[in-house]
mmCIF file of C-alpha atoms in Angstrom:
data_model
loop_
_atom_site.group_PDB
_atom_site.id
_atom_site.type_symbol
_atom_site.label_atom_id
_atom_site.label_comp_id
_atom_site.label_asym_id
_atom_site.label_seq_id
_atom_site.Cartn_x
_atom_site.Cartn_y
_atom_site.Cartn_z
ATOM 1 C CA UNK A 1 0.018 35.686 77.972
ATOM 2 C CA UNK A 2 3.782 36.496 79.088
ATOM 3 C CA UNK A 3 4.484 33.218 77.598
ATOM 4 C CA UNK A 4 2.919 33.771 74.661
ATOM 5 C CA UNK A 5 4.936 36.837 73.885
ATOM 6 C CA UNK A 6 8.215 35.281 74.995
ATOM 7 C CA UNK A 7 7.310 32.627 72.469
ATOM 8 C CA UNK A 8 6.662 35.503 69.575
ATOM 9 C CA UNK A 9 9.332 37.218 70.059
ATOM 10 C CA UNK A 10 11.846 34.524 70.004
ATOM 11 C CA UNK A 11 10.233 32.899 67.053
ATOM 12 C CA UNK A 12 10.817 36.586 64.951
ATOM 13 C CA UNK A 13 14.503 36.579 66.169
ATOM 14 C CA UNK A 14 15.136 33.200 65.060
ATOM 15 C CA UNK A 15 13.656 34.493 61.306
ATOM 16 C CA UNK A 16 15.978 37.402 61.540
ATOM 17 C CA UNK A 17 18.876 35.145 62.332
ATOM 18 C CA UNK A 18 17.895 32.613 59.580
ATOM 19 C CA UNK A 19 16.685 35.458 57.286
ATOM 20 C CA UNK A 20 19.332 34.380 54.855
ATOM 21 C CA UNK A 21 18.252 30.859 54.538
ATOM 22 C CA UNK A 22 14.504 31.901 54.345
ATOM 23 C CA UNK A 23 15.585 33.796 51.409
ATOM 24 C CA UNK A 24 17.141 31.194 49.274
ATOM 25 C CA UNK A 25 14.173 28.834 49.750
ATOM 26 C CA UNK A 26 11.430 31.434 49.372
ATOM 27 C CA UNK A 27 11.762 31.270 45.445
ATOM 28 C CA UNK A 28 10.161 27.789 45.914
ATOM 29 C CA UNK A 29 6.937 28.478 48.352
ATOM 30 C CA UNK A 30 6.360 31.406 46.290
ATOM 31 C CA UNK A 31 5.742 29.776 42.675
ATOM 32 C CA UNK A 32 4.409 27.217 44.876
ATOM 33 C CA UNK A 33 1.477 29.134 46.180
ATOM 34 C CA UNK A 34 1.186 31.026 43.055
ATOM 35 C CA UNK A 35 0.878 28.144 40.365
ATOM 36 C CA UNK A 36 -0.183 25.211 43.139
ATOM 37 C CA UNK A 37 -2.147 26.682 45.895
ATOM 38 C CA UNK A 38 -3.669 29.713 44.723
ATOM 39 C CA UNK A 39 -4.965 28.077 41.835
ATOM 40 C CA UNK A 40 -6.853 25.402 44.136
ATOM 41 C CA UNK A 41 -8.150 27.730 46.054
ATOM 42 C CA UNK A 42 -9.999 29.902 42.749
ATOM 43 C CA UNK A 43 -10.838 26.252 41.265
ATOM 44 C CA UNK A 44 -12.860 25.752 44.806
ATOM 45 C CA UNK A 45 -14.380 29.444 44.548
ATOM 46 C CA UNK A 46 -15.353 28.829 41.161
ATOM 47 C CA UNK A 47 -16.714 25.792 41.354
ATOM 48 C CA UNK A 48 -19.321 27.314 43.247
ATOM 49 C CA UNK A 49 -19.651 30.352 40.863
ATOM 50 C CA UNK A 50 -20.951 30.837 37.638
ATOM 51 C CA UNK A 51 -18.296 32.552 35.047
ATOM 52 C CA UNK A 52 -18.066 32.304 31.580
ATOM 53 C CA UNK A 53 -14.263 33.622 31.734
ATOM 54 C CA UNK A 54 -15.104 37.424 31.075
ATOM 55 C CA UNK A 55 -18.030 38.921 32.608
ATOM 56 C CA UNK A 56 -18.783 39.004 36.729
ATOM 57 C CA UNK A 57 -18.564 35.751 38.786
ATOM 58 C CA UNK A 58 -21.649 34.683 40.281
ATOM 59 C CA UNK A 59 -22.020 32.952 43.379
ATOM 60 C CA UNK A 60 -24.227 30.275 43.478
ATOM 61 C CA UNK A 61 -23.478 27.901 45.978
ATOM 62 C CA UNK A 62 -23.765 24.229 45.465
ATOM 63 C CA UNK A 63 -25.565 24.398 42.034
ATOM 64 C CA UNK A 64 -23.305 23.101 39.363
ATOM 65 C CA UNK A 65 -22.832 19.787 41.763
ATOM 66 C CA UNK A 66 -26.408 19.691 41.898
ATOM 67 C CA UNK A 67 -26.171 19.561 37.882
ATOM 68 C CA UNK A 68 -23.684 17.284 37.851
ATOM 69 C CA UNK A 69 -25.944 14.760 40.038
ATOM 70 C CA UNK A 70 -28.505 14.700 37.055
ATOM 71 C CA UNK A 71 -25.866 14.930 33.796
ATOM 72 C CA UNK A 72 -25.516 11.342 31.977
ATOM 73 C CA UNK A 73 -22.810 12.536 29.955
ATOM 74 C CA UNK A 74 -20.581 12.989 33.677
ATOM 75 C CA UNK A 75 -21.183 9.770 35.524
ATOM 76 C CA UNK A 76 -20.240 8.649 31.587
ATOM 77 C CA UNK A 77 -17.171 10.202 31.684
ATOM 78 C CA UNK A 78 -16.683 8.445 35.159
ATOM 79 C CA UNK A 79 -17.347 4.745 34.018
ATOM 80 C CA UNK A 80 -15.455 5.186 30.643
ATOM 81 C CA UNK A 81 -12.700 6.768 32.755
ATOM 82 C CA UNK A 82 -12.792 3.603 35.155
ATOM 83 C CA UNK A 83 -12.794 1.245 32.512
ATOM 84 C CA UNK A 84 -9.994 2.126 30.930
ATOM 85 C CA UNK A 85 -8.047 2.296 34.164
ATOM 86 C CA UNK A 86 -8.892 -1.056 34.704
ATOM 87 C CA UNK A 87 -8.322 -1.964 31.386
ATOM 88 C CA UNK A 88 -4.692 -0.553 31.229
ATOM 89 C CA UNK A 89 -3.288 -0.644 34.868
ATOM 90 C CA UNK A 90 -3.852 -4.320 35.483
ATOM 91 C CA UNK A 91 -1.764 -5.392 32.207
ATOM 92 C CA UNK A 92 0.671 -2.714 32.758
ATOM 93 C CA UNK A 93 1.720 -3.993 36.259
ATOM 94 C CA UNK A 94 1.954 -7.337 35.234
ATOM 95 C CA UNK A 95 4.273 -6.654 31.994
ATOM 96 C CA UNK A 96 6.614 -4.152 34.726
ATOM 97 C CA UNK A 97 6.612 -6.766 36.981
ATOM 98 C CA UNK A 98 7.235 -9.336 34.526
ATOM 99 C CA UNK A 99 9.919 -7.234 33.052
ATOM 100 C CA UNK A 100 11.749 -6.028 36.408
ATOM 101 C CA UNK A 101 12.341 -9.593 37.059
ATOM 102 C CA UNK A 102 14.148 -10.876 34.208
ATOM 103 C CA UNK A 103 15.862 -7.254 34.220
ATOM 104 C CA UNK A 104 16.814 -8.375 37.360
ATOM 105 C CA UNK A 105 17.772 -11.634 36.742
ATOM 106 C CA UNK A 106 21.736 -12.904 35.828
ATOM 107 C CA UNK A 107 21.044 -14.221 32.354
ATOM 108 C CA UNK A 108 19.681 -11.123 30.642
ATOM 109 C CA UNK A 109 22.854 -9.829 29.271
ATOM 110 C CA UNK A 110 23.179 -5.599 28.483
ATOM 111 C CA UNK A 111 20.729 -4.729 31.391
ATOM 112 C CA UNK A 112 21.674 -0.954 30.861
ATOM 113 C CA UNK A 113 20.545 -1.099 27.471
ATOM 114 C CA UNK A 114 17.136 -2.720 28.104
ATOM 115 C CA UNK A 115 16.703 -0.161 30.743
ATOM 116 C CA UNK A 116 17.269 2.641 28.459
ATOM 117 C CA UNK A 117 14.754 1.241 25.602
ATOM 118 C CA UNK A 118 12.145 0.457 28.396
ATOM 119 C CA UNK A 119 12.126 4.254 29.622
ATOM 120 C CA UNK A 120 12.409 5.516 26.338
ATOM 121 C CA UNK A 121 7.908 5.374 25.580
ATOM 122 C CA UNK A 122 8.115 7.970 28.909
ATOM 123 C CA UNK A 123 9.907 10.621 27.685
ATOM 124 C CA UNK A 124 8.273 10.389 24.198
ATOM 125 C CA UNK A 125 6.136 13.119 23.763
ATOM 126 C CA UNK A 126 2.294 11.926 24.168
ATOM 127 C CA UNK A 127 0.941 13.637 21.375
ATOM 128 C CA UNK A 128 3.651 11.657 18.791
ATOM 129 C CA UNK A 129 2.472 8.660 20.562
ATOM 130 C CA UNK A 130 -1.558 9.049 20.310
ATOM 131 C CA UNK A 131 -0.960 10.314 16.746
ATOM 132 C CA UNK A 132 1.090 7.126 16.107
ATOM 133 C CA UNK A 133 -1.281 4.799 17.853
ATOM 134 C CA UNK A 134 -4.019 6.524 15.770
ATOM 135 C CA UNK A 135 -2.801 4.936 12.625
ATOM 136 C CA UNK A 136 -2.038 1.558 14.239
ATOM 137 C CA UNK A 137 -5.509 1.363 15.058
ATOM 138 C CA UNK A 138 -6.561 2.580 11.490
ATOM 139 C CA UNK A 139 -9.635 0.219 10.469
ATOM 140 C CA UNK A 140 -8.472 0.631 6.716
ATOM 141 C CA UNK A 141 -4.555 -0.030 6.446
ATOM 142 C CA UNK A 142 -4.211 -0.058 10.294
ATOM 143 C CA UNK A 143 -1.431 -2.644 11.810
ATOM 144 C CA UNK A 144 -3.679 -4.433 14.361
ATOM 145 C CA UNK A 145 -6.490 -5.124 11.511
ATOM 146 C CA UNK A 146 -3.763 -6.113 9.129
ATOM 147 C CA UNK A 147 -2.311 -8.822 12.071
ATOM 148 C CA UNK A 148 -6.187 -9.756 12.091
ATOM 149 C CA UNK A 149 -6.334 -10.120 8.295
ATOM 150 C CA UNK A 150 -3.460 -12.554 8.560
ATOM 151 C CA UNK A 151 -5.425 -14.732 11.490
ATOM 152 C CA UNK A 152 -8.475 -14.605 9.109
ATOM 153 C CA UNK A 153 -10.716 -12.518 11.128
ATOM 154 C CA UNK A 154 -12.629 -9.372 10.275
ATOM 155 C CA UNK A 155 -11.264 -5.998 10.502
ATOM 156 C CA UNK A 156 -12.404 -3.981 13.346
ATOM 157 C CA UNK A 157 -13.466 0.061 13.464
ATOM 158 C CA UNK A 158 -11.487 0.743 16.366
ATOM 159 C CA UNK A 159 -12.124 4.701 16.138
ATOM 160 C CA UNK A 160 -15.980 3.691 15.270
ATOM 161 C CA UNK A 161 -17.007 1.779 18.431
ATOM 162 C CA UNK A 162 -17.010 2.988 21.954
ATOM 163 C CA UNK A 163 -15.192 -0.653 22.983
ATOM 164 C CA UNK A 164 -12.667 0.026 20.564
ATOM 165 C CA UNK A 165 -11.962 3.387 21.374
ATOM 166 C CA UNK A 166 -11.556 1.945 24.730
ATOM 167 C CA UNK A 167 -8.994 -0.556 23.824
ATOM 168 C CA UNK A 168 -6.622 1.879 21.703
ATOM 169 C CA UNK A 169 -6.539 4.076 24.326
ATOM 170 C CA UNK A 170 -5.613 1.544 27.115
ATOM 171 C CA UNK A 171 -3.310 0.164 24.689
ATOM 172 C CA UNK A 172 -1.422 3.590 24.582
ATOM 173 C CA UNK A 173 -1.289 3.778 28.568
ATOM 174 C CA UNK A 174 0.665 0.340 28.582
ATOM 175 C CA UNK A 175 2.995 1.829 26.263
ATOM 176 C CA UNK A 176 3.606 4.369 27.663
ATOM 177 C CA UNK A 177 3.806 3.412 31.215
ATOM 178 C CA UNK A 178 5.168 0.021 31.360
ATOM 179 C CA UNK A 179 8.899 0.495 30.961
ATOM 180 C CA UNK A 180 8.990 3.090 33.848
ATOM 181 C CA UNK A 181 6.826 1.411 36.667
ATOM 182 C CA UNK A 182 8.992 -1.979 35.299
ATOM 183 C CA UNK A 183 11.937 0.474 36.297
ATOM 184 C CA UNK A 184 10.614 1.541 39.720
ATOM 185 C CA UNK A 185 9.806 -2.299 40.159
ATOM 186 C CA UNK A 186 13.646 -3.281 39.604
ATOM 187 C CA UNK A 187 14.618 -0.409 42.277
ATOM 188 C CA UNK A 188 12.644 -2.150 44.590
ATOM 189 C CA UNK A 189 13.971 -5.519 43.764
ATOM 190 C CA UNK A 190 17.286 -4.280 43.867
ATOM 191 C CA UNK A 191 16.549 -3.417 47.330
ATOM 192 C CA UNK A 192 15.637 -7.316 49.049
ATOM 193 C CA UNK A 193 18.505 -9.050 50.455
ATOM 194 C CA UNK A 194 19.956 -11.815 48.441
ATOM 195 C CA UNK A 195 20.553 -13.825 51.636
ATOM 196 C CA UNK A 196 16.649 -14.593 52.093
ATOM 197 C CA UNK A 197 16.644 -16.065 48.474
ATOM 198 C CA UNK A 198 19.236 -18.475 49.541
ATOM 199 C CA UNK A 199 17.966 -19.038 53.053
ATOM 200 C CA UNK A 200 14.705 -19.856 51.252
ATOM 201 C CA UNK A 201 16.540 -22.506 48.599
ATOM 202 C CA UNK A 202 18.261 -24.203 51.101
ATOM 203 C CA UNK A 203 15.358 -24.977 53.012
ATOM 204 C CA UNK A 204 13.338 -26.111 49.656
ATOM 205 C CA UNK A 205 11.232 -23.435 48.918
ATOM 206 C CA UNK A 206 10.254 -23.043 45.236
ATOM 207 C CA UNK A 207 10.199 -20.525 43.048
ATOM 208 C CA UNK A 208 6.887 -19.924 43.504
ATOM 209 C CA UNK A 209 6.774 -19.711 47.287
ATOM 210 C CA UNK A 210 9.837 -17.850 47.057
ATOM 211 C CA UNK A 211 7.855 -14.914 44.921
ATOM 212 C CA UNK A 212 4.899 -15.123 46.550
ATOM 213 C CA UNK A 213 5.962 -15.060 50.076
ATOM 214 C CA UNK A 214 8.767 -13.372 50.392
ATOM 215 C CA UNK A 215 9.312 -11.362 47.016
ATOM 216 C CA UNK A 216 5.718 -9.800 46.435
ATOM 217 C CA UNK A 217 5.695 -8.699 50.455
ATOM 218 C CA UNK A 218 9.059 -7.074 50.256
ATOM 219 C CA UNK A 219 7.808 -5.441 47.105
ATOM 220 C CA UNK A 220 4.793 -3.698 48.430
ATOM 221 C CA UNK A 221 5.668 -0.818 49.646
ATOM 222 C CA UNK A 222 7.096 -0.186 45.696
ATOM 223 C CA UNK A 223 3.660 -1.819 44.594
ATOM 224 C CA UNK A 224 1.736 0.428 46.237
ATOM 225 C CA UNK A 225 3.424 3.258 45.399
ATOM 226 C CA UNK A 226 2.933 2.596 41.689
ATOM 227 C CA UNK A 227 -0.310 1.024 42.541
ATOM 228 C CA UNK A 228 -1.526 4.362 43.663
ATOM 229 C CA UNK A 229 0.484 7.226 41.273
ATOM 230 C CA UNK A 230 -1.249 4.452 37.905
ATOM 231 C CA UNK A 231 -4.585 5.272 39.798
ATOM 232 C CA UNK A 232 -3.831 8.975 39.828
ATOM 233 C CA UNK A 233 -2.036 8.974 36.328
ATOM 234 C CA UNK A 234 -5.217 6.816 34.675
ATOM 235 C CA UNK A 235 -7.836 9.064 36.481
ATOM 236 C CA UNK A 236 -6.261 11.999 34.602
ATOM 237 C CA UNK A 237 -6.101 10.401 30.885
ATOM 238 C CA UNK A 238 -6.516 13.377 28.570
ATOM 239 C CA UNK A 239 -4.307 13.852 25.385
ATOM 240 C CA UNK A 240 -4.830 9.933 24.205
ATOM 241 C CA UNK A 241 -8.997 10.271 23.936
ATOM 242 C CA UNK A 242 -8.262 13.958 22.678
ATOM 243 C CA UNK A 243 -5.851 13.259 20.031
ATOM 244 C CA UNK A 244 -7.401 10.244 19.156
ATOM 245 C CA UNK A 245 -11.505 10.975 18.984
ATOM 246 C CA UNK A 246 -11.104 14.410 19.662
ATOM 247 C CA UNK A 247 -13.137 16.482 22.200
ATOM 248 C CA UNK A 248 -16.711 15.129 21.824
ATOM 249 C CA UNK A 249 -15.487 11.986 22.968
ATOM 250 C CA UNK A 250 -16.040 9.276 19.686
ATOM 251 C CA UNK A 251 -18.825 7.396 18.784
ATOM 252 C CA UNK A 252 -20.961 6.608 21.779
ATOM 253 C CA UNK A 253 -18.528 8.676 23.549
ATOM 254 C CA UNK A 254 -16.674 6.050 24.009
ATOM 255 C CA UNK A 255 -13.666 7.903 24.900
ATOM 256 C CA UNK A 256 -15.031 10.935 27.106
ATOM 257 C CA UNK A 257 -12.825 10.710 30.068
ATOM 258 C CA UNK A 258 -13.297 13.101 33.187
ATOM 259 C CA UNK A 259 -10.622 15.306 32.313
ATOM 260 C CA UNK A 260 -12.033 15.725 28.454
ATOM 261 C CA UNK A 261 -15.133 16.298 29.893
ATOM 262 C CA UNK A 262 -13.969 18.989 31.992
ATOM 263 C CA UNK A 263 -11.961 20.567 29.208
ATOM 264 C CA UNK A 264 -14.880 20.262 26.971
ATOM 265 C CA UNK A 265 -17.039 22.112 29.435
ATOM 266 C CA UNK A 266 -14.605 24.964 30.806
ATOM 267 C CA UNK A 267 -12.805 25.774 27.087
ATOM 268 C CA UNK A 268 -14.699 24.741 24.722
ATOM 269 C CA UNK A 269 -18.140 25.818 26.214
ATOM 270 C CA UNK A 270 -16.817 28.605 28.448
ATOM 271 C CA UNK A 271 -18.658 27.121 31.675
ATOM 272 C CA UNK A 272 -15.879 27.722 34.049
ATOM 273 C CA UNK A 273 -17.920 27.250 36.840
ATOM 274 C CA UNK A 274 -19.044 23.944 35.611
ATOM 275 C CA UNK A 275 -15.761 22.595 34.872
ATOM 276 C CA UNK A 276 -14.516 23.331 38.088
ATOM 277 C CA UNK A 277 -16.994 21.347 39.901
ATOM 278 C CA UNK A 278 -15.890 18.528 37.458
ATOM 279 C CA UNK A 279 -12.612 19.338 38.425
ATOM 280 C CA UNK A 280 -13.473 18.892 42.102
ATOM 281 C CA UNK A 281 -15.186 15.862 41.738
ATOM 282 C CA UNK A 282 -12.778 14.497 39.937
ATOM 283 C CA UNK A 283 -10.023 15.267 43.003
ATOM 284 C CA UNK A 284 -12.592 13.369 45.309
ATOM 285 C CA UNK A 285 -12.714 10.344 43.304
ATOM 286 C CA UNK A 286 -9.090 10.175 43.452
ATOM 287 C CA UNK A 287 -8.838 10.364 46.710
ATOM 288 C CA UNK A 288 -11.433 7.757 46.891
ATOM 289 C CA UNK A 289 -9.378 5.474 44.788
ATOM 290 C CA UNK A 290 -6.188 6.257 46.473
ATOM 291 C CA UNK A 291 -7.434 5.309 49.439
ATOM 292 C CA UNK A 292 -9.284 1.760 48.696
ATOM 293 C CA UNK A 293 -5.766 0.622 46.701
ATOM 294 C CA UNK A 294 -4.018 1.667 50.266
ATOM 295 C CA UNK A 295 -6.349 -0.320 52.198
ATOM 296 C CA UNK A 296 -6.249 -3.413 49.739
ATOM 297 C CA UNK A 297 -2.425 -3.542 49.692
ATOM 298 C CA UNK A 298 -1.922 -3.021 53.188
ATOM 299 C CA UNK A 299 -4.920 -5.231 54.149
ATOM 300 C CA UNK A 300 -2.038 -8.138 54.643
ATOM 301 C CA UNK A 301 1.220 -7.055 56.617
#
């Protein structure tokens, strides 16, 4: 007990003599509880509640999961969500990695200004892009059916088929994403010693062996990490499906994502309750994710 308040009152005059220093970084753990944790913390309360944004908040414990067990349109949202992840984050590593390496390499000339153009899709505003993508995918005097015109093939209602929808969408993630993870790759090649590259040519390694056993498991600490923020980034696709087949999701609803379903439910239909437990579901599946991708990269040290 003595010990205990020792302990106390030490701790309180170290604050007193650090009050200064507390002060300056309180700014930050202040708008950090406010617009981070509190938030959370009513998404969990509400998630259990029933609220249609104005009148009283119910409590009703675990109903709207219950719902959410037994509504099609969700566990759509969940596979359509999926496949586009799957359908964008595959391609998009590949192209980064394929592009970090010849960024990387000595006979790509102006480096600095390929790494400029690459970035420059990120810091594009997303609603330019999806409105931009829109027309490309146009099925009357769209780009990709005019390239199909020239290949004599049919054109292809890319906003009227849920596969379609699919496939513009994923198309924009690539886009978008590709030059910066290609970036984040290059950092990481950046990073390997030269020396084993030689090592491994002097002994007769090829190029091949050379990538695949001593490139791609220096690089997966950086592969993970991108590995992992794509999975977090592609669970939470939102303006592409909205911009592009607005918030009913397209044909088939094709293009209802989690997030747009959870927007559809909490401001479009007032069900705050609802959309929270969409919301908190949606966290769980990403930690789900997160975790498989960190046990399948790290599965071979």
């Amino acid at each position: 007990m003595g010990k205990t308040i020792r302990n106390n009152a030490r701790l309180w005059h170290d604050i007193k003599k650090n009050k200064m220093a507390y002060l300056f970084i309180s700014p930050f753990f202040i708008l950090f509880f406010i617009f981070g944790v509190y938030p959370l913390l009513f998404s969990l309360y509400l998630s259990l509640s029933s609220w249609d944004g104005i009148g009283e908040i119910k409590f009703i414990g675990l109903r709207n999961f219950e719902l959410l067990m037994t509504d099609p349109v969700f566990w759509k949202s969940i596979s359509n969500t999926i496949i586009i992840w799957f359908m964008s984050t595959i391609p998009m590593i590949i192209f980064a990695l394929t592009i970090a390496f010849l960024l990387n390499s000595t006979f790509v000339k102006f480096n600095n200004l390929f790494k400029t153009l690459y970035f420059l899709p990120n810091v594009t505003a997303i609603v330019a892009v999806a409105l931009v993508f829109g027309v490309i995918f146009s099925p009357n005097y769209g780009l990709v059916n005019y390239l199909l015109s020239l290949l004599d093939l049919n054109a292809v209602d890319w906003h009227g088929n849920s596969i379609g929808v699919k496939i513009a969408i994923a198309s924009m993630v690539i886009w978008r994403w590709t030059g910066y993870n290609a970036i984040i790759f290059l950092a990481g090649l950046q990073n390997i010693n030269t020396e084993l590259y030689e090592a491994a040519k002097i002994d007769g390694a090829s190029t091949f062996d050379i990538f695949t056993k001593i490139t791609i498991p220096l690089l997966k600490p950086v592969l993970l990490f991108v590995v992992i923020t794509s999975t977090i980034g592609g669970m939470q696709i939102f303006t592409e499906p909205q911009i592009l087949v607005s918030s009913n999701g397209g044909p088939g609803q094709g293009g209802m994502t989690i997030v747009l379903y959870l927007y559809q439910q909490a401001f479009t239909k007032n069900l705050y309750g609802y959309g929270s437990a969409v919301a908190v579901s949606l966290l769980v599946i990403i930690m789900l994710f997160s975790l498989i991708n960190w046990t399948l990269v790290q599965r071979k040290k």
